[in-house]
Coordinates of C-alpha atoms in Angstrom, one line a residue:
Chain A
D1 CA -9.8 16.7 -8.8
A2 CA -10.5 13.1 -7.6
G3 CA -6.8 12.4 -6.9
I4 CA -6.1 8.9 -5.8
T5 CA -9.0 6.6 -4.8
Q6 CA -9.1 3.1 -3.4
S7 CA -11.8 0.5 -3.4
P8 CA -13.2 -1.2 -1.5
R9 CA -12.7 0.9 1.6
Y10 CA -13.6 -2.1 3.8
K11 CA -13.6 -5.8 3.0
I12 CA -14.1 -8.9 5.0
T13 CA -13.2 -12.2 3.5
E14 CA -12.3 -15.7 4.4
T15 CA -9.0 -17.6 4.4
G16 CA -8.2 -18.9 1.0
R17 CA -10.3 -16.5 -1.0
Q18 CA -8.9 -14.3 -3.7
V19 CA -9.2 -10.5 -3.0
T20 CA -8.4 -7.6 -5.3
L21 CA -7.9 -4.1 -4.0
M22 CA -8.2 -1.4 -6.6
C23 CA -6.3 1.8 -6.8
H24 CA -6.9 4.6 -9.3
Q25 CA -5.2 8.0 -9.7
T26 CA -6.1 10.8 -12.0
W27 CA -2.8 12.7 -12.0
S28 CA -0.9 10.5 -14.5
H29 CA 1.8 10.0 -11.9
S30 CA 4.5 7.6 -13.0
Y31 CA 5.1 5.8 -9.8
M32 CA 2.5 3.9 -7.7
F33 CA 3.0 2.0 -4.5
W34 CA 1.2 -0.4 -2.3
Y35 CA 1.9 -0.3 1.5
R36 CA 0.4 -2.2 4.3
Q37 CA 0.1 -0.7 7.8
D38 CA 0.0 -2.9 10.9
L39 CA 0.4 -1.9 14.5
G40 CA 4.0 -2.1 15.6
H41 CA 5.2 -2.2 12.0
G42 CA 4.4 1.1 10.5
L43 CA 4.1 1.3 6.7
R44 CA 5.8 -1.5 4.8
L45 CA 6.1 -1.5 1.0
I46 CA 4.6 -4.5 -0.8
Y47 CA 5.0 -3.6 -4.5
Y48 CA 5.7 -0.6 -6.5
S49 CA 5.5 0.4 -10.2
A50 CA 7.6 2.9 -12.1
A51 CA 5.3 3.0 -15.1
A52 CA 2.7 0.9 -17.0
D53 CA 3.9 -2.7 -17.3
I54 CA 6.9 -2.1 -14.9
T55 CA 6.5 -3.5 -11.4
D56 CA 8.9 -4.5 -8.7
K57 CA 8.9 -6.1 -5.2
G58 CA 9.1 -4.1 -2.1
E59 CA 9.8 -5.3 1.5
V60 CA 6.9 -7.7 2.0
P61 CA 5.7 -9.0 -1.4
D62 CA 4.9 -12.7 -0.6
G63 CA 1.3 -13.6 -1.1
Y64 CA 0.5 -10.6 -3.3
V65 CA 0.4 -10.0 -7.0
V66 CA 0.2 -6.7 -8.8
S67 CA -0.3 -5.5 -12.4
R68 CA -0.3 -2.2 -14.1
S69 CA -1.7 -2.3 -17.6
K70 CA -2.7 1.4 -17.5
T71 CA -0.9 4.3 -15.9
E72 CA -3.8 5.2 -13.7
N73 CA -4.6 1.8 -12.2
F74 CA -2.6 -0.4 -9.9
P75 CA -4.6 -3.3 -8.5
L76 CA -3.3 -5.4 -5.7
T77 CA -4.4 -9.1 -5.6
L78 CA -4.2 -11.5 -2.7
E79 CA -4.4 -14.8 -4.5
S80 CA -5.2 -16.9 -1.4
A81 CA -5.9 -14.7 1.6
T82 CA -4.4 -15.6 5.0
R83 CA -5.2 -14.2 8.4
S84 CA -1.8 -12.5 8.5
Q85 CA -2.8 -10.4 5.6
T86 CA -5.4 -8.7 7.7
S87 CA -4.3 -5.1 7.6
V88 CA -4.9 -1.6 6.3
Y89 CA -3.6 -1.2 2.7
F90 CA -2.6 2.1 1.3
C91 CA -2.0 2.9 -2.3
A92 CA 0.2 5.9 -3.1
S93 CA 1.5 7.7 -6.1
N94 CA 4.4 10.0 -6.9
R95 CA 5.1 12.2 -9.9
G96 CA 8.4 10.4 -10.5
T97 CA 10.3 13.5 -11.7
G98 CA 13.3 15.2 -10.2
T99 CA 13.9 14.5 -6.5
T100 CA 11.8 12.0 -4.7
G101 CA 9.0 14.4 -3.9
E102 CA 5.9 13.6 -1.9
L103 CA 3.8 10.5 -1.9
F104 CA 0.1 11.1 -2.3
F105 CA -1.9 8.4 -0.4
G106 CA -5.3 7.0 -0.9
E107 CA -7.8 6.7 1.9
G108 CA -6.9 3.1 2.6
S109 CA -8.6 -0.2 2.3
R110 CA -9.2 -2.1 5.6
L111 CA -9.1 -5.8 5.0
T112 CA -10.1 -8.4 7.5
V113 CA -9.4 -12.1 6.7
L114 CA -11.4 -14.5 8.9
Chain B
G1 CA 18.3 -3.7 3.7
Q2 CA 17.8 -0.1 4.7
Q3 CA 16.2 0.4 8.2
V4 CA 14.7 3.5 9.6
M5 CA 14.2 3.7 13.3
Q6 CA 12.0 6.3 15.0
I7 CA 11.7 7.2 18.7
P8 CA 9.8 7.5 20.8
Q9 CA 6.9 5.2 19.8
Y10 CA 4.4 7.1 21.9
Q11 CA 4.4 10.5 23.5
H12 CA 1.7 12.1 25.7
V13 CA 2.0 15.8 26.3
Q14 CA -0.1 18.5 27.8
E15 CA -1.3 21.3 25.5
G16 CA 1.4 23.9 25.3
E17 CA 4.3 21.5 25.9
D18 CA 7.0 20.9 23.3
F19 CA 7.4 17.6 21.4
T20 CA 10.3 16.0 19.5
T21 CA 10.5 12.8 17.5
Y22 CA 13.8 11.4 16.2
C23 CA 14.5 9.3 13.2
N24 CA 17.7 7.3 12.5
S25 CA 18.7 5.5 9.3
S26 CA 21.1 2.6 9.0
T27 CA 22.3 4.0 5.7
T28 CA 23.0 7.5 4.4
L29 CA 19.9 9.0 2.9
S30 CA 19.6 11.1 -0.2
N31 CA 16.6 12.7 1.3
I32 CA 14.0 12.3 4.1
Q33 CA 10.4 13.1 4.3
W34 CA 7.9 13.5 7.1
Y35 CA 4.3 12.6 7.1
K36 CA 1.4 13.0 9.6
Q37 CA -1.5 10.6 10.0
R38 CA -4.6 11.3 12.0
P39 CA -6.4 8.3 13.6
G40 CA -8.4 6.5 10.9
G41 CA -6.8 8.7 8.2
H42 CA -4.1 8.3 5.6
P43 CA -0.5 9.7 5.8
V44 CA -0.2 13.3 4.6
F45 CA 3.1 14.7 3.4
L46 CA 4.6 17.5 5.6
I47 CA 8.0 18.2 4.2
Q48 CA 11.1 16.9 2.5
L49 CA 14.7 17.5 3.5
V50 CA 17.5 17.1 1.0
K51 CA 20.6 18.9 2.1
S52 CA 23.0 17.9 4.9
G53 CA 22.3 20.0 8.0
E54 CA 19.1 21.4 6.5
V55 CA 16.6 23.0 8.8
K56 CA 13.1 23.9 7.7
K57 CA 10.3 25.5 9.6
Q58 CA 6.5 25.3 9.2
K59 CA 4.9 27.6 11.8
R60 CA 5.4 25.7 15.1
L61 CA 7.1 22.7 13.4
T62 CA 10.9 22.6 12.9
F63 CA 12.5 19.8 10.8
Q64 CA 16.2 19.0 10.8
F65 CA 18.3 16.8 8.7
G66 CA 21.6 15.6 10.2
E67 CA 25.0 16.5 8.9
A68 CA 25.7 12.9 8.0
K69 CA 22.3 12.6 6.4
K70 CA 21.5 9.6 8.6
N71 CA 19.2 11.2 11.1
S72 CA 16.4 13.7 11.3
S73 CA 14.1 15.2 13.9
L74 CA 10.8 16.9 14.1
H75 CA 10.2 19.4 16.9
I76 CA 6.8 20.9 17.6
T77 CA 6.7 24.0 19.9
A78 CA 3.7 24.7 22.1
T79 CA 1.6 21.7 21.0
Q80 CA -2.1 22.0 20.3
P81 CA -4.7 19.2 20.4
T82 CA -4.8 19.4 16.6
D83 CA -1.1 18.3 16.5
G84 CA -2.2 14.9 17.7
G85 CA -1.6 12.0 15.4
T86 CA 1.2 9.7 14.2
Y87 CA 4.3 11.3 12.7
F88 CA 6.3 9.2 10.3
C89 CA 9.7 9.8 8.8
A90 CA 10.5 8.1 5.5
G91 CA 13.9 7.9 4.0
N92 CA 15.1 7.4 0.4
S93 CA 18.6 6.0 0.0
G94 CA 19.0 7.2 -3.6
G95 CA 18.6 5.6 -7.0
S96 CA 15.9 6.2 -9.4
N97 CA 13.2 4.1 -7.9
Y98 CA 11.7 6.6 -5.5
K99 CA 11.2 4.0 -2.9
L100 CA 10.7 5.2 0.7
T101 CA 11.4 3.3 3.8
F102 CA 9.2 4.4 6.6
G103 CA 9.9 4.5 10.3
K104 CA 7.3 2.9 12.6
G105 CA 6.1 6.3 13.6
T106 CA 5.5 8.3 16.8
L107 CA 2.0 8.6 18.1
L108 CA 1.5 12.0 19.7
T109 CA -1.4 12.6 22.1
V110 CA -2.0 16.2 23.2
N111 CA -4.2 16.6 26.2
P112 CA -6.1 19.9 26.4

């Protein structure tokens, strides 16, 4: 059971470059989320998706783009990376049935923007 | 928007001491969840509380949800080094979007 996987795990890029972080889940969970984690800020929601082709902004969406053409994939794109986007990015999924239920997190993608 | 505040930010304890972290929401929550994250790892779900005044236990961990459903606590009895990590609370204010707002977490260090 592969669960939820993120790639790449580590990425170094330069300011202004486009970067895409991939997220894939094998459970067919309806909901998927992207969080960023920074010291002093905890986990902040960037974007989320309730189903394929349905996405919505979270708390800190500026500078990010998401898509969800298939239920199992939820890529996050930084169209023009900035140093302030250096962070650890976590993808998560949720069954989306009944009460909220638990979030299942991926291992994280550590992004450094030089 | 909804804010979830968590205190303390850091806590150092000696093995065997008790530990408590507190979580307060600016709005009434439909439910609250707790997660643990080890250094370098990802958050792992511990528990979800739904009912007003609910208390749940997992071995040495006790979770409470306030009567007004705006606060919660996690208490660990007789800490062990393996309890070390960051504990996050995460609240959901209702609706069908399953969005959680996370507190900033409490980093617990347990000295052997």
